Tab-separated table of C-alpha atoms in Angstrom:
chain	number	residue	atom	x	y	z
A	1	MET	CA	119.242	-41.671	-32.592
A	2	SER	CA	117.386	-39.554	-35.222
A	3	SER	CA	114.378	-37.190	-34.933
A	4	ALA	CA	111.999	-40.162	-35.680
A	5	GLU	CA	113.164	-42.063	-32.773
A	6	ARG	CA	111.497	-41.152	-29.762
A	7	LEU	CA	113.063	-43.204	-26.490
A	8	ILE	CA	110.456	-44.810	-24.159
A	9	ALA	CA	112.717	-46.686	-21.714
A	10	ASN	CA	116.441	-46.994	-21.290
A	11	ASN	CA	118.581	-49.938	-19.174
A	12	LYS	CA	121.068	-47.909	-17.581
A	13	LYS	CA	122.329	-50.711	-15.273
A	14	ALA	CA	123.042	-52.900	-18.534
A	15	TYR	CA	126.101	-50.870	-19.257
A	16	HIS	CA	126.979	-50.601	-15.812
A	17	ASP	CA	127.016	-55.066	-15.319
A	18	PHE	CA	128.187	-55.903	-18.725
A	19	PHE	CA	130.661	-54.810	-21.649
A	20	ILE	CA	128.222	-54.579	-24.791
A	21	LEU	CA	130.076	-56.361	-27.473
A	22	GLU	CA	127.534	-55.615	-29.942
A	23	LYS	CA	124.005	-53.916	-30.368
A	24	PHE	CA	121.070	-55.579	-32.624
A	25	GLU	CA	117.663	-53.848	-33.212
A	26	ALA	CA	114.606	-56.069	-33.055
A	27	GLY	CA	110.896	-55.237	-33.480
A	28	VAL	CA	108.601	-56.094	-30.787
A	29	VAL	CA	105.123	-57.891	-30.881
A	30	LEU	CA	102.774	-56.287	-29.022
A	31	CYS	CA	98.728	-55.729	-28.508
A	32	GLY	CA	97.001	-52.500	-29.193
A	33	THR	CA	96.570	-51.563	-25.770
A	34	GLU	CA	100.514	-52.069	-24.830
A	35	VAL	CA	101.346	-49.960	-27.677
A	36	LYS	CA	98.835	-46.987	-26.105
A	37	SER	CA	100.389	-47.765	-22.912
A	38	LEU	CA	104.068	-47.060	-24.511
A	39	ARG	CA	103.241	-44.277	-26.266
A	40	ALA	CA	102.101	-42.743	-22.493
A	41	GLY	CA	105.557	-43.674	-21.353
A	42	HIS	CA	104.750	-46.791	-19.260
A	43	CYS	CA	107.293	-49.225	-20.035
A	44	SER	CA	110.242	-50.860	-17.636
A	45	ILE	CA	113.236	-52.972	-18.794
A	46	LYS	CA	115.478	-52.854	-15.670
A	47	GLU	CA	115.072	-56.659	-14.741
A	48	ALA	CA	114.055	-57.933	-18.584
A	49	TYR	CA	116.350	-60.304	-20.014
A	50	VAL	CA	116.205	-61.995	-23.881
A	51	ARG	CA	116.367	-65.640	-24.167
A	52	ILE	CA	116.261	-67.587	-27.621
A	53	GLU	CA	113.663	-70.553	-27.633
A	54	ASN	CA	113.155	-72.724	-30.665
A	55	GLY	CA	114.894	-70.327	-32.997
A	56	GLU	CA	112.737	-67.507	-32.296
A	57	VAL	CA	113.945	-64.803	-29.574
A	58	PHE	CA	111.690	-63.567	-26.594
A	59	VAL	CA	111.877	-60.909	-24.138
A	60	PHE	CA	110.928	-61.562	-20.064
A	61	GLY	CA	110.402	-59.365	-17.607
A	62	MET	CA	109.790	-56.374	-19.562
A	63	HIS	CA	107.038	-54.782	-17.921
A	64	ILE	CA	104.598	-52.480	-19.648
A	65	ASN	CA	101.668	-50.975	-17.490
A	66	PRO	CA	98.100	-52.190	-18.110
A	67	TYR	CA	96.250	-49.157	-20.170
A	68	GLU	CA	93.782	-47.122	-17.857
A	69	LYS	CA	91.493	-46.973	-20.623
A	70	GLY	CA	91.698	-50.863	-21.916
A	71	ASN	CA	89.069	-52.847	-19.841
A	72	ILE	CA	89.326	-56.716	-21.142
A	73	PHE	CA	91.725	-55.916	-23.896
A	74	ASN	CA	94.677	-55.141	-21.586
A	75	LYS	CA	97.122	-58.027	-21.550
A	76	ASP	CA	99.367	-59.507	-18.605
A	77	PRO	CA	102.119	-56.794	-17.864
A	78	LEU	CA	105.095	-59.295	-17.931
A	79	ARG	CA	104.107	-61.633	-20.212
A	80	PRO	CA	107.120	-63.044	-22.623
A	81	LYS	CA	106.897	-60.293	-26.179
A	82	LYS	CA	108.505	-62.017	-29.144
A	83	LEU	CA	111.349	-59.955	-30.915
A	84	LEU	CA	111.132	-59.590	-34.655
A	85	MET	CA	114.937	-60.063	-36.092
A	86	HIS	CA	116.328	-61.687	-39.346
A	87	LYS	CA	117.008	-65.614	-39.387
A	88	LYS	CA	120.946	-64.683	-39.958
A	89	GLU	CA	120.962	-62.726	-36.883
A	90	ILE	CA	119.251	-65.175	-34.819
A	91	ASN	CA	121.833	-67.766	-35.797
A	92	LYS	CA	124.566	-65.403	-35.206
A	93	LEU	CA	123.239	-64.645	-31.705
A	94	ILE	CA	123.024	-68.273	-31.169
A	95	GLY	CA	126.627	-69.086	-32.114
A	96	GLN	CA	127.790	-66.212	-30.086
A	97	ILE	CA	126.047	-67.279	-26.640
A	98	GLY	CA	127.563	-70.389	-26.798
A	99	GLU	CA	130.757	-68.513	-25.542
A	100	GLN	CA	131.302	-68.959	-21.526
A	101	GLY	CA	130.011	-65.801	-19.687
A	102	VAL	CA	127.984	-64.113	-23.098
A	103	THR	CA	124.347	-63.241	-22.717
A	104	ILE	CA	121.686	-61.091	-24.501
A	105	VAL	CA	120.243	-58.175	-22.797
A	106	PRO	CA	117.625	-55.503	-23.614
A	107	LEU	CA	119.458	-51.770	-23.974
A	108	LYS	CA	116.465	-49.827	-24.626
A	109	VAL	CA	112.755	-49.609	-26.073
A	110	TYR	CA	111.851	-46.643	-28.857
A	111	PHE	CA	109.450	-45.736	-31.530
A	112	LYS	CA	111.026	-45.781	-35.017
A	113	GLY	CA	108.173	-43.812	-36.973
A	114	SER	CA	105.462	-45.927	-35.614
A	115	LEU	CA	106.677	-49.018	-35.009
A	116	VAL	CA	108.262	-49.958	-31.332
A	117	LYS	CA	111.969	-51.327	-31.482
A	118	MET	CA	114.032	-52.560	-28.975
A	119	GLU	CA	117.962	-52.507	-29.210
A	120	ILE	CA	119.542	-55.296	-27.601
A	121	GLY	CA	123.017	-56.023	-26.837
A	122	LEU	CA	125.443	-59.314	-27.010
A	123	ALA	CA	126.850	-58.636	-23.680
A	124	LYS	CA	129.736	-60.054	-21.745
A	125	GLY	CA	129.763	-60.003	-17.563
A	126	LYS	CA	131.761	-57.501	-15.694
A	127	LYS	CA	134.069	-58.279	-12.712
A	128	LEU	CA	133.597	-56.194	-9.941
A	129	TYR	CA	137.057	-54.762	-10.354
A	130	ASP	CA	136.044	-53.474	-14.010
A	131	LYS	CA	132.878	-52.004	-12.405
A	132	ARG	CA	135.155	-49.789	-9.624
A	133	ARG	CA	137.634	-48.856	-12.659
A	134	ASP	CA	134.313	-47.504	-14.563
A	135	ILE	CA	133.309	-45.744	-11.401
A	136	ALA	CA	136.870	-44.336	-10.820
A	137	LYS	CA	137.036	-42.954	-14.834
A	138	LYS	CA	133.577	-41.702	-14.409
A	139	ASP	CA	134.322	-39.642	-11.031
A	140	GLN	CA	137.862	-38.594	-12.998
A	141	ARG	CA	136.051	-36.984	-15.704
A	142	ARG	CA	133.416	-35.192	-13.434
A	143	GLU	CA	136.117	-33.525	-11.440
A	144	ALA	CA	137.834	-32.449	-14.310
A	145	GLN	CA	134.780	-30.942	-15.878
A	146	ARG	CA	134.054	-29.397	-12.303
A	147	GLU	CA	137.843	-27.704	-12.471
A	148	PHE	CA	137.056	-26.843	-16.299
A	149	LYS	CA	134.169	-24.987	-15.049
A	150	ILE	CA	135.487	-23.205	-11.942
A	151	ASN	CA	138.330	-21.825	-13.771
A	152	ASN	CA	136.171	-20.703	-17.005
A	153	LEU	CA	133.805	-18.526	-14.715
A	154	ARG	CA	136.865	-16.435	-13.173
């Protein structure tokens, strides 16, 4: 991530539950009070998912808290938000989704300059034994770092 990008929300659960095959960047269509709420960092994409309907990409379940100072202009926090992508990318996603077990998940939301962008990933679900293997690798790496740190302090 470059210095001009500022992270708003990250979906760590997606990396735990899915193998990420490919990543795409998409713009998000928002209202003014939603952008102000995002600047304050009030966003969650933990339960969010992406669906393609009529050749357009939408994210469902993305929660943006209502802006505190925006009275009647606040929108529904869970309303579906349209994602802006090139037609060629959308057609590629449609072709890939046809495979068994492949889905699209939101990975992170961030500011790129003054624009709100979302990184979405083409993902394939992990089995339970894959998750266990990842947890074991993580524990091994953590233990090795701990041993290395102890040995270097002596």
